[in-house]
């Protein structure tokens, strides 16, 4: 009874060096996540959502500063990116309740966030287009991963536990919502972030 993947957009084809760099970086990180977590999707989500909440905040802050320097309107990009960062943070708050990360995973979160924040900050300064394409590919993988998580719940591999209250309140779910309901709305969010960041990258390509 797995739901169809939301707006099952085809993978964004790589057209140049910037796209290929973003895609290959994404595949390397996907390999590391698959190797370390080996199907422990709840714990995987805790670590990855911590990293996923970084790009929107970095992009929003840098565009904010650019808007101040240039004295030009941001065309709504700042709000959309900050909303993305907040949404990803709520994903993290939800999965912390579900997975109960270990002390090791909490240390991994601190390390991963510190490294990724600085690298993404530098990437955005060098090429904001590549940075948005990278996030678009990250989100493609997130949609895929949450679809696998749903399949595991449907097949009984993972227990369909009650949804945390924070998720029920944030997404306005039914009081008796379960983990499966949470995964569906989180996957929908990731699909939206995927489309937004690919669209931003396309727009930056067109104006380059």
Coordinates of N, CA and C in Angstrom, one line a residue:
X1 N 0.8 -1.2 0.0 CA 0.0 0.0 0.0 C 0.8 1.3 0.0
X2 N 2.1 1.2 -0.5 CA 3.0 2.3 -0.5 C 2.4 3.4 -1.4
X3 N 2.4 4.6 -0.9 CA 1.9 5.8 -1.7 C 2.9 6.0 -2.8
X4 N 2.4 6.5 -4.0 CA 3.2 6.9 -5.1 C 4.1 8.0 -4.6
X5 N 5.3 8.1 -5.1 CA 6.3 9.1 -4.8 C 5.7 10.5 -5.2
X6 N 5.7 11.5 -4.4 CA 5.1 12.8 -4.7 C 5.8 13.4 -5.9
X7 N 4.9 13.9 -6.8 CA 5.4 14.6 -8.0 C 6.7 13.9 -8.5
X8 N 6.6 12.7 -8.9 CA 7.7 11.8 -9.3 C 8.5 12.4 -10.5
X9 N 9.1 13.5 -10.2 CA 9.9 14.2 -11.3 C 11.1 13.3 -11.7
X10 N 11.4 13.3 -12.9 CA 12.6 12.5 -13.3 C 13.9 13.2 -12.7
X11 N 14.9 12.4 -12.6 CA 16.2 12.9 -12.1 C 16.7 14.0 -13.0
X12 N 17.2 15.1 -12.4 CA 17.7 16.2 -13.2 C 19.0 15.8 -13.8
X13 N 19.0 15.8 -15.2 CA 20.2 15.4 -15.9 C 21.3 16.4 -15.7
X14 N 22.5 15.9 -15.6 CA 23.7 16.7 -15.5 C 24.0 17.3 -16.9
X15 N 24.2 18.6 -17.0 CA 24.4 19.2 -18.3 C 25.8 19.8 -18.5
X16 N 26.5 20.0 -17.3 CA 27.8 20.6 -17.4 C 28.6 20.2 -16.2
X17 N 29.8 20.8 -16.0 CA 30.7 20.5 -14.9 C 30.1 20.7 -13.6
X18 N 29.4 21.9 -13.5 CA 28.7 22.2 -12.2 C 27.8 21.2 -11.8
X19 N 26.9 20.7 -12.7 CA 25.9 19.7 -12.4 C 26.6 18.4 -12.0
X20 N 27.6 18.0 -12.8 CA 28.3 16.7 -12.5 C 29.0 16.7 -11.1
X21 N 29.6 17.9 -10.8 CA 30.2 18.0 -9.4 C 29.1 17.8 -8.4
X22 N 28.0 18.5 -8.5 CA 26.9 18.4 -7.5 C 26.4 16.9 -7.4
X23 N 26.2 16.3 -8.6 CA 25.7 14.9 -8.6 C 26.6 13.9 -8.0
X24 N 27.9 14.0 -8.3 CA 28.9 13.1 -7.8 C 29.1 13.3 -6.3
X25 N 29.1 14.5 -5.9 CA 29.2 14.7 -4.4 C 28.0 14.1 -3.7
X26 N 26.8 14.2 -4.3 CA 25.6 13.6 -3.7 C 25.8 12.1 -3.6
X27 N 26.3 11.5 -4.6 CA 26.4 10.0 -4.7 C 27.4 9.5 -3.6
X28 N 28.5 10.3 -3.5 CA 29.5 9.9 -2.4 C 28.8 10.0 -1.1
X29 N 28.1 11.0 -0.8 CA 27.5 11.2 0.5 C 26.4 10.1 0.7
X30 N 25.7 9.8 -0.3 CA 24.7 8.7 -0.3 C 25.3 7.4 0.1
X31 N 26.5 7.1 -0.5 CA 27.2 5.9 -0.3 C 27.6 5.8 1.2
X32 N 28.1 6.9 1.7 CA 28.6 6.9 3.1 C 27.4 6.7 4.1
X33 N 26.2 7.3 3.8 CA 25.0 7.2 4.6 C 24.6 5.7 4.6
X34 N 24.5 5.1 3.3 CA 24.1 3.7 3.2 C 25.0 2.8 4.0
X35 N 26.3 3.1 3.9 CA 27.3 2.2 4.6 C 27.2 2.3 6.1
X36 N 27.1 3.5 6.6 CA 27.1 3.7 8.0 C 25.8 3.2 8.7
X37 N 24.7 3.6 8.1 CA 23.4 3.4 8.8 C 22.8 2.0 8.4
X38 N 23.1 1.5 7.2 CA 22.6 0.2 6.8 C 21.2 -0.1 7.1
X39 N 20.3 0.8 6.7 CA 18.8 0.5 6.9 C 18.2 1.1 8.1
X40 N 19.0 1.7 9.0 CA 18.5 2.3 10.2 C 18.0 3.7 9.9
X41 N 16.8 3.7 9.3 CA 16.3 4.9 8.7 C 16.0 6.0 9.7
X42 N 15.5 5.7 10.8 CA 15.3 6.7 11.8 C 16.5 7.4 12.3
X43 N 17.6 6.7 12.6 CA 18.8 7.3 13.0 C 19.5 8.0 11.9
X44 N 19.4 7.4 10.7 CA 19.9 8.1 9.5 C 19.2 9.5 9.3
X45 N 17.9 9.5 9.5 CA 17.2 10.8 9.3 C 17.6 11.8 10.3
X46 N 17.9 11.4 11.5 CA 18.4 12.4 12.5 C 19.7 13.1 12.1
X47 N 20.6 12.3 11.6 CA 21.9 12.9 11.2 C 21.7 13.7 9.9
X48 N 21.1 13.1 8.9 CA 21.0 13.8 7.7 C 20.1 15.1 7.7
X49 N 19.0 15.1 8.5 CA 18.2 16.2 8.6 C 18.9 17.4 9.3
X50 N 19.9 17.1 10.2 CA 20.7 18.1 10.8 C 21.5 18.8 9.7
X51 N 22.0 18.1 8.8 CA 22.8 18.7 7.6 C 21.8 19.4 6.7
X52 N 20.7 18.8 6.4 CA 19.7 19.3 5.5 C 19.2 20.7 5.9
X53 N 19.2 21.0 7.2 CA 18.7 22.3 7.6 C 19.7 23.4 7.4
X54 N 20.9 23.1 7.0 CA 22.0 24.1 6.8 C 21.8 24.9 5.6
X55 N 21.6 24.3 4.4 CA 21.7 25.1 3.1 C 20.7 26.3 3.1
X56 N 19.4 26.1 3.5 CA 18.5 27.2 3.5 C 18.9 28.4 4.3
X57 N 19.5 28.1 5.5 CA 19.9 29.2 6.4 C 21.1 29.9 5.8
X58 N 22.1 29.1 5.2 CA 23.3 29.7 4.6 C 22.9 30.6 3.4
X59 N 22.1 30.0 2.5 CA 21.6 30.7 1.3 C 20.8 31.9 1.7
X60 N 19.9 31.8 2.6 CA 19.1 32.9 3.0 C 19.9 34.1 3.6
X61 N 20.9 33.7 4.4 CA 21.8 34.8 5.0 C 22.6 35.5 4.0
X62 N 23.2 34.7 3.1 CA 24.1 35.3 2.1 C 23.3 36.2 1.1
X63 N 22.1 35.7 0.7 CA 21.2 36.5 -0.2 C 20.8 37.8 0.6
X64 N 20.5 37.7 1.8 CA 20.1 38.8 2.7 C 21.2 39.9 2.6
X65 N 22.4 39.4 2.9 CA 23.6 40.4 2.8 C 23.8 41.0 1.5
X66 N 23.6 40.1 0.4 CA 23.8 40.6 -0.9 C 22.7 41.7 -1.3
X67 N 21.5 41.4 -0.8 CA 20.4 42.4 -1.0 C 20.7 43.7 -0.3
X68 N 21.3 43.7 0.9 CA 21.6 44.9 1.6 C 22.7 45.7 0.8
X69 N 23.7 44.9 0.3 CA 24.8 45.6 -0.4 C 24.4 46.2 -1.7
X70 N 23.6 45.4 -2.4 CA 23.2 45.9 -3.7 C 22.0 46.8 -3.7
X71 N 21.3 46.8 -2.5 CA 20.1 47.6 -2.4 C 19.0 47.2 -3.4
X72 N 19.0 45.9 -3.7 CA 18.0 45.4 -4.6 C 17.1 44.3 -3.9
X73 N 15.9 44.2 -4.4 CA 15.0 43.2 -3.9 C 15.5 41.8 -4.1
X74 N 15.2 40.9 -3.1 CA 15.7 39.5 -3.2 C 14.7 38.6 -4.0
X75 N 13.6 39.2 -4.5 CA 12.6 38.4 -5.2 C 12.0 37.2 -4.5
X76 N 11.9 37.3 -3.2 CA 11.3 36.3 -2.4 C 12.2 35.1 -2.0
X77 N 13.4 35.1 -2.4 CA 14.3 34.0 -2.2 C 14.6 33.8 -0.7
X78 N 14.8 34.9 0.0 CA 15.2 34.8 1.4 C 14.1 34.0 2.2
X79 N 12.9 34.4 2.1 CA 11.8 33.8 2.8 C 11.7 32.3 2.5
X80 N 11.8 32.0 1.2 CA 11.6 30.6 0.8 C 12.7 29.7 1.4
X81 N 14.0 30.3 1.4 CA 15.1 29.5 1.9 C 15.0 29.4 3.4
X82 N 14.6 30.4 4.1 CA 14.5 30.3 5.6 C 13.4 29.4 6.0
X83 N 12.3 29.4 5.2 CA 11.2 28.5 5.4 C 11.7 27.0 5.3
X84 N 12.5 26.8 4.2 CA 13.1 25.5 4.0 C 13.9 25.0 5.2
X85 N 14.8 26.0 5.7 CA 15.6 25.6 6.9 C 14.8 25.3 8.1
X86 N 13.7 26.1 8.3 CA 12.9 25.8 9.5 C 12.1 24.5 9.3
X87 N 11.7 24.2 8.1 CA 11.0 22.9 7.8 C 11.9 21.7 8.1
X88 N 13.2 21.8 7.6 CA 14.1 20.7 7.8 C 14.4 20.6 9.3
X89 N 14.5 21.7 10.0 CA 14.7 21.6 11.5 C 13.6 20.8 12.2
X90 N 12.3 21.1 11.7 CA 11.2 20.3 12.3 C 11.3 18.9 12.0
X91 N 11.8 18.5 10.8 CA 12.0 17.1 10.5 C 13.0 16.5 11.5
X92 N 14.0 17.2 11.9 CA 15.0 16.7 12.9 C 14.3 16.6 14.2
X93 N 13.6 17.6 14.7 CA 12.9 17.5 16.0 C 12.0 16.3 16.0
X94 N 11.4 16.0 14.9 CA 10.4 14.9 14.9 C 11.2 13.5 15.0
X95 N 12.3 13.4 14.2 CA 13.0 12.1 14.2 C 13.8 11.9 15.5
X96 N 14.2 12.9 16.1 CA 14.8 12.8 17.4 C 13.9 12.1 18.4
X97 N 12.6 12.4 18.3 CA 11.6 11.8 19.2 C 11.5 10.3 18.8
X98 N 11.6 10.0 17.6 CA 11.4 8.6 17.1 C 12.6 7.7 17.3
X99 N 13.8 8.2 16.9 CA 15.0 7.4 16.9 C 15.8 7.4 18.2
X100 N 15.7 8.5 19.0 CA 16.5 8.6 20.2 C 17.9 8.3 19.9
X101 N 18.6 9.3 19.3 CA 20.0 9.1 18.9 C 20.9 8.8 20.0
X102 N 21.9 8.0 19.8 CA 22.9 7.7 20.8 C 23.9 8.8 21.0
X103 N 24.7 8.7 22.0 CA 25.7 9.7 22.2 C 26.7 9.8 21.0
X104 N 27.1 8.7 20.4 CA 27.9 8.7 19.3 C 27.3 9.5 18.1
X105 N 26.0 9.2 17.9 CA 25.3 9.9 16.8 C 25.2 11.4 17.1
X106 N 25.0 11.8 18.3 CA 25.0 13.2 18.7 C 26.3 13.9 18.4
X107 N 27.4 13.2 18.6 CA 28.7 13.7 18.3 C 28.9 13.8 16.8
X108 N 28.4 12.8 16.1 CA 28.4 12.8 14.6 C 27.7 14.0 14.1
X109 N 26.5 14.3 14.7 CA 25.7 15.4 14.2 C 26.5 16.7 14.4
X110 N 27.2 16.9 15.5 CA 28.0 18.1 15.7 C 29.1 18.2 14.7
X111 N 29.8 17.1 14.4 CA 30.9 17.1 13.5 C 30.4 17.3 12.1
X112 N 29.3 16.6 11.7 CA 28.8 16.7 10.3 C 28.3 18.1 10.1
X113 N 27.6 18.7 11.0 CA 27.1 20.1 10.8 C 28.2 21.1 10.7
X114 N 29.3 21.0 11.6 CA 30.4 21.9 11.5 C 31.1 21.8 10.2
X115 N 31.4 20.6 9.7 CA 32.1 20.5 8.4 C 31.2 21.0 7.3
X116 N 30.0 20.5 7.2 CA 29.1 20.8 6.1 C 28.8 22.3 6.0
X117 N 28.6 22.9 7.2 CA 28.2 24.4 7.2 C 29.3 25.2 6.5
X118 N 30.5 24.9 6.9 CA 31.6 25.7 6.3 C 31.9 25.4 4.9
X119 N 31.8 24.1 4.5 CA 32.0 23.8 3.1 C 30.9 24.4 2.2
X120 N 29.6 24.3 2.7 CA 28.5 24.8 1.9 C 28.6 26.3 1.8
X121 N 29.0 27.0 2.9 CA 29.1 28.4 2.9 C 30.1 28.8 1.8
X122 N 31.3 28.2 1.7 CA 32.3 28.5 0.7 C 31.8 28.2 -0.7
X123 N 31.1 27.0 -0.8 CA 30.5 26.7 -2.2 C 29.5 27.7 -2.6
X124 N 28.7 28.2 -1.7 CA 27.7 29.2 -2.1 C 28.3 30.5 -2.5
X125 N 29.4 30.9 -1.9 CA 30.2 32.1 -2.3 C 30.8 31.9 -3.6
X126 N 31.3 30.7 -3.9 CA 32.0 30.5 -5.2 C 30.9 30.3 -6.3
X127 N 29.9 29.5 -6.1 CA 28.9 29.2 -7.1 C 27.5 28.9 -6.5
X128 N 26.7 29.9 -6.3 CA 25.4 29.7 -5.7 C 24.5 28.7 -6.6
X129 N 24.8 28.7 -7.9 CA 24.1 27.8 -8.8 C 24.4 26.4 -8.4
X130 N 25.7 26.1 -8.3 CA 26.1 24.7 -7.9 C 25.6 24.3 -6.6
X131 N 25.6 25.3 -5.6 CA 25.1 25.0 -4.3 C 23.6 24.6 -4.4
X132 N 22.8 25.3 -5.1 CA 21.4 25.0 -5.2 C 21.2 23.6 -6.0
X133 N 22.0 23.4 -7.0 CA 21.9 22.1 -7.7 C 22.2 21.0 -6.7
X134 N 23.2 21.2 -5.9 CA 23.6 20.1 -4.9 C 22.5 19.8 -4.0
X135 N 21.8 20.9 -3.5 CA 20.6 20.6 -2.6 C 19.5 19.9 -3.4
X136 N 19.3 20.3 -4.6 CA 18.3 19.6 -5.4 C 18.5 18.1 -5.5
X137 N 19.8 17.8 -5.7 CA 20.2 16.4 -5.8 C 20.1 15.7 -4.4
X138 N 20.5 16.4 -3.3 CA 20.3 15.9 -2.0 C 18.8 15.5 -1.8
X139 N 17.9 16.4 -2.2 CA 16.5 16.2 -1.9 C 15.9 15.1 -2.8
X140 N 16.5 14.9 -4.0 CA 16.1 13.7 -4.8 C 16.4 12.4 -4.0
X141 N 17.6 12.4 -3.4 CA 17.9 11.2 -2.6 C 17.1 11.1 -1.4
X142 N 16.7 12.2 -0.8 CA 15.8 12.2 0.4 C 14.5 11.6 0.1
X143 N 13.9 12.0 -1.1 CA 12.6 11.4 -1.5 C 12.8 9.9 -1.7
X144 N 13.8 9.5 -2.3 CA 14.1 8.1 -2.5 C 14.2 7.3 -1.2
X145 N 15.0 7.9 -0.3 CA 15.2 7.3 1.0 C 13.9 7.1 1.8
X146 N 13.1 8.2 1.8 CA 11.8 8.1 2.6 C 10.8 7.1 1.9
X147 N 10.9 7.0 0.6 CA 10.1 6.0 -0.1 C 10.5 4.6 0.4
X148 N 11.8 4.4 0.5 CA 12.3 3.1 1.0 C 11.8 2.9 2.5
X149 N 11.9 3.9 3.2 CA 11.4 3.8 4.7 C 10.0 3.4 4.7
X150 N 9.1 4.0 3.8 CA 7.7 3.7 3.8 C 7.5 2.2 3.4
X151 N 8.3 1.8 2.4 CA 8.2 0.4 2.0 C 8.6 -0.6 3.2
X152 N 9.5 -0.2 4.0 CA 9.9 -1.0 5.1 C 8.8 -1.0 6.2
X153 N 8.1 0.1 6.4 CA 7.0 0.1 7.3 C 5.9 -0.8 6.8
X154 N 5.6 -0.7 5.5 CA 4.5 -1.4 4.9 C 4.8 -2.9 4.9
X155 N 6.0 -3.3 4.8 CA 6.4 -4.7 4.8 C 6.6 -5.3 6.3
X156 N 6.5 -4.4 7.3 CA 6.7 -4.9 8.6 C 8.1 -4.9 9.1
X157 N 9.1 -4.4 8.3 CA 10.5 -4.3 8.8 C 10.6 -3.3 9.9
X158 N 9.9 -2.2 9.8 CA 10.0 -1.2 10.8 C 8.6 -1.0 11.4
X159 N 8.6 -0.8 12.7 CA 7.3 -0.7 13.5 C 6.6 0.6 13.2
X160 N 5.4 0.6 12.9 CA 4.6 1.8 12.6 C 4.1 2.4 13.9
X161 N 5.1 3.0 14.6 CA 4.8 3.6 16.0 C 3.9 4.8 15.9
X162 N 3.3 5.2 17.0 CA 2.5 6.5 17.0 C 3.4 7.7 16.7
X163 N 2.8 8.6 16.0 CA 3.5 9.8 15.6 C 3.8 10.7 16.8
X164 N 5.0 11.3 16.9 CA 5.3 12.2 18.0 C 4.3 13.4 18.0
X165 N 4.0 13.9 19.2 CA 3.1 15.0 19.3 C 3.6 16.3 18.5
X166 N 4.9 16.5 18.5 CA 5.4 17.6 17.8 C 5.1 17.5 16.3
X167 N 5.1 16.3 15.7 CA 4.7 16.1 14.3 C 3.3 16.3 14.1
X168 N 2.4 15.8 15.0 CA 1.0 16.0 14.9 C 0.6 17.5 14.9
X169 N 1.3 18.2 15.8 CA 1.0 19.7 15.9 C 1.5 20.4 14.6
X170 N 2.7 20.1 14.2 CA 3.3 20.9 13.1 C 2.6 20.6 11.8
X171 N 2.3 19.4 11.5 CA 1.7 19.1 10.2 C 0.2 18.9 10.3
X172 N -0.3 19.2 11.5 CA -1.8 19.1 11.7 C -2.3 17.8 11.3
X173 N -1.7 16.7 11.8 CA -2.1 15.4 11.5 C -3.2 14.9 12.5
X174 N -3.8 13.8 12.2 CA -4.9 13.3 13.1 C -4.3 12.9 14.4
X175 N -5.0 13.0 15.5 CA -4.5 12.7 16.8 C -4.0 11.2 16.9
X176 N -4.5 10.3 16.1 CA -4.0 8.9 16.1 C -3.0 8.6 15.0
X177 N -2.4 9.7 14.4 CA -1.4 9.5 13.3 C -0.3 8.6 13.7
X178 N 0.2 7.9 12.8 CA 1.4 6.9 13.0 C 2.6 7.4 12.3
X179 N 3.7 6.7 12.5 CA 4.9 7.0 11.8 C 4.8 7.1 10.3
X180 N 4.0 6.2 9.7 CA 3.8 6.2 8.3 C 3.2 7.5 7.8
X181 N 2.3 8.1 8.5 CA 1.7 9.4 8.2 C 2.8 10.5 8.2
X182 N 3.7 10.4 9.2 CA 4.8 11.4 9.3 C 5.7 11.3 8.1
X183 N 6.1 10.0 7.7 CA 7.0 9.9 6.6 C 6.4 10.4 5.3
X184 N 5.1 10.2 5.1 CA 4.5 10.7 3.9 C 4.6 12.2 3.8
X185 N 4.3 13.0 4.9 CA 4.3 14.4 4.8 C 5.8 14.9 4.7
X186 N 6.7 14.2 5.4 CA 8.1 14.6 5.3 C 8.6 14.5 3.9
X187 N 8.2 13.3 3.3 CA 8.6 13.1 1.9 C 8.1 14.2 0.9
X188 N 6.8 14.6 1.2 CA 6.2 15.7 0.4 C 7.0 16.9 0.5
X189 N 7.5 17.2 1.8 CA 8.3 18.4 2.0 C 9.6 18.3 1.2
X190 N 10.2 17.2 1.2 CA 11.5 17.0 0.5 C 11.3 17.2 -1.0
X191 N 10.2 16.7 -1.5 CA 10.0 16.8 -2.9 C 9.8 18.3 -3.3
X192 N 9.2 19.1 -2.4 CA 9.1 20.5 -2.6 C 10.4 21.2 -2.6
X193 N 11.3 20.8 -1.6 CA 12.6 21.4 -1.6 C 13.4 21.0 -2.8
X194 N 13.3 19.8 -3.3 CA 13.9 19.4 -4.5 C 13.6 20.3 -5.7
X195 N 12.3 20.5 -5.9 CA 11.9 21.3 -7.0 C 12.3 22.7 -6.9
X196 N 12.2 23.3 -5.7 CA 12.6 24.7 -5.5 C 14.1 24.9 -5.8
X197 N 14.9 24.0 -5.3 CA 16.4 24.2 -5.5 C 16.8 24.0 -6.9
X198 N 16.2 23.0 -7.5 CA 16.5 22.8 -9.0 C 16.0 24.1 -9.8
X199 N 14.9 24.6 -9.4 CA 14.4 25.8 -10.1 C 15.3 27.0 -9.8
X200 N 15.8 27.2 -8.6 CA 16.7 28.3 -8.3 C 18.0 28.1 -9.2
X201 N 18.5 26.9 -9.2 CA 19.7 26.6 -10.0 C 19.5 26.9 -11.5
X202 N 18.3 26.5 -12.0 CA 18.0 26.8 -13.4 C 17.9 28.3 -13.7
X203 N 17.3 29.0 -12.7 CA 17.2 30.5 -12.9 C 18.6 31.1 -12.9
X204 N 19.4 30.7 -12.0 CA 20.8 31.2 -12.0 C 21.6 30.9 -13.2
X205 N 21.3 29.8 -13.8 CA 21.9 29.4 -15.1 C 21.5 30.3 -16.2
X206 N 20.2 30.6 -16.2 CA 19.6 31.5 -17.2 C 20.1 32.9 -17.2
X207 N 20.4 33.4 -15.9 CA 20.8 34.8 -15.8 C 22.4 34.9 -15.7
X208 N 23.1 33.8 -15.9 CA 24.5 33.9 -15.8 C 25.1 34.6 -17.1

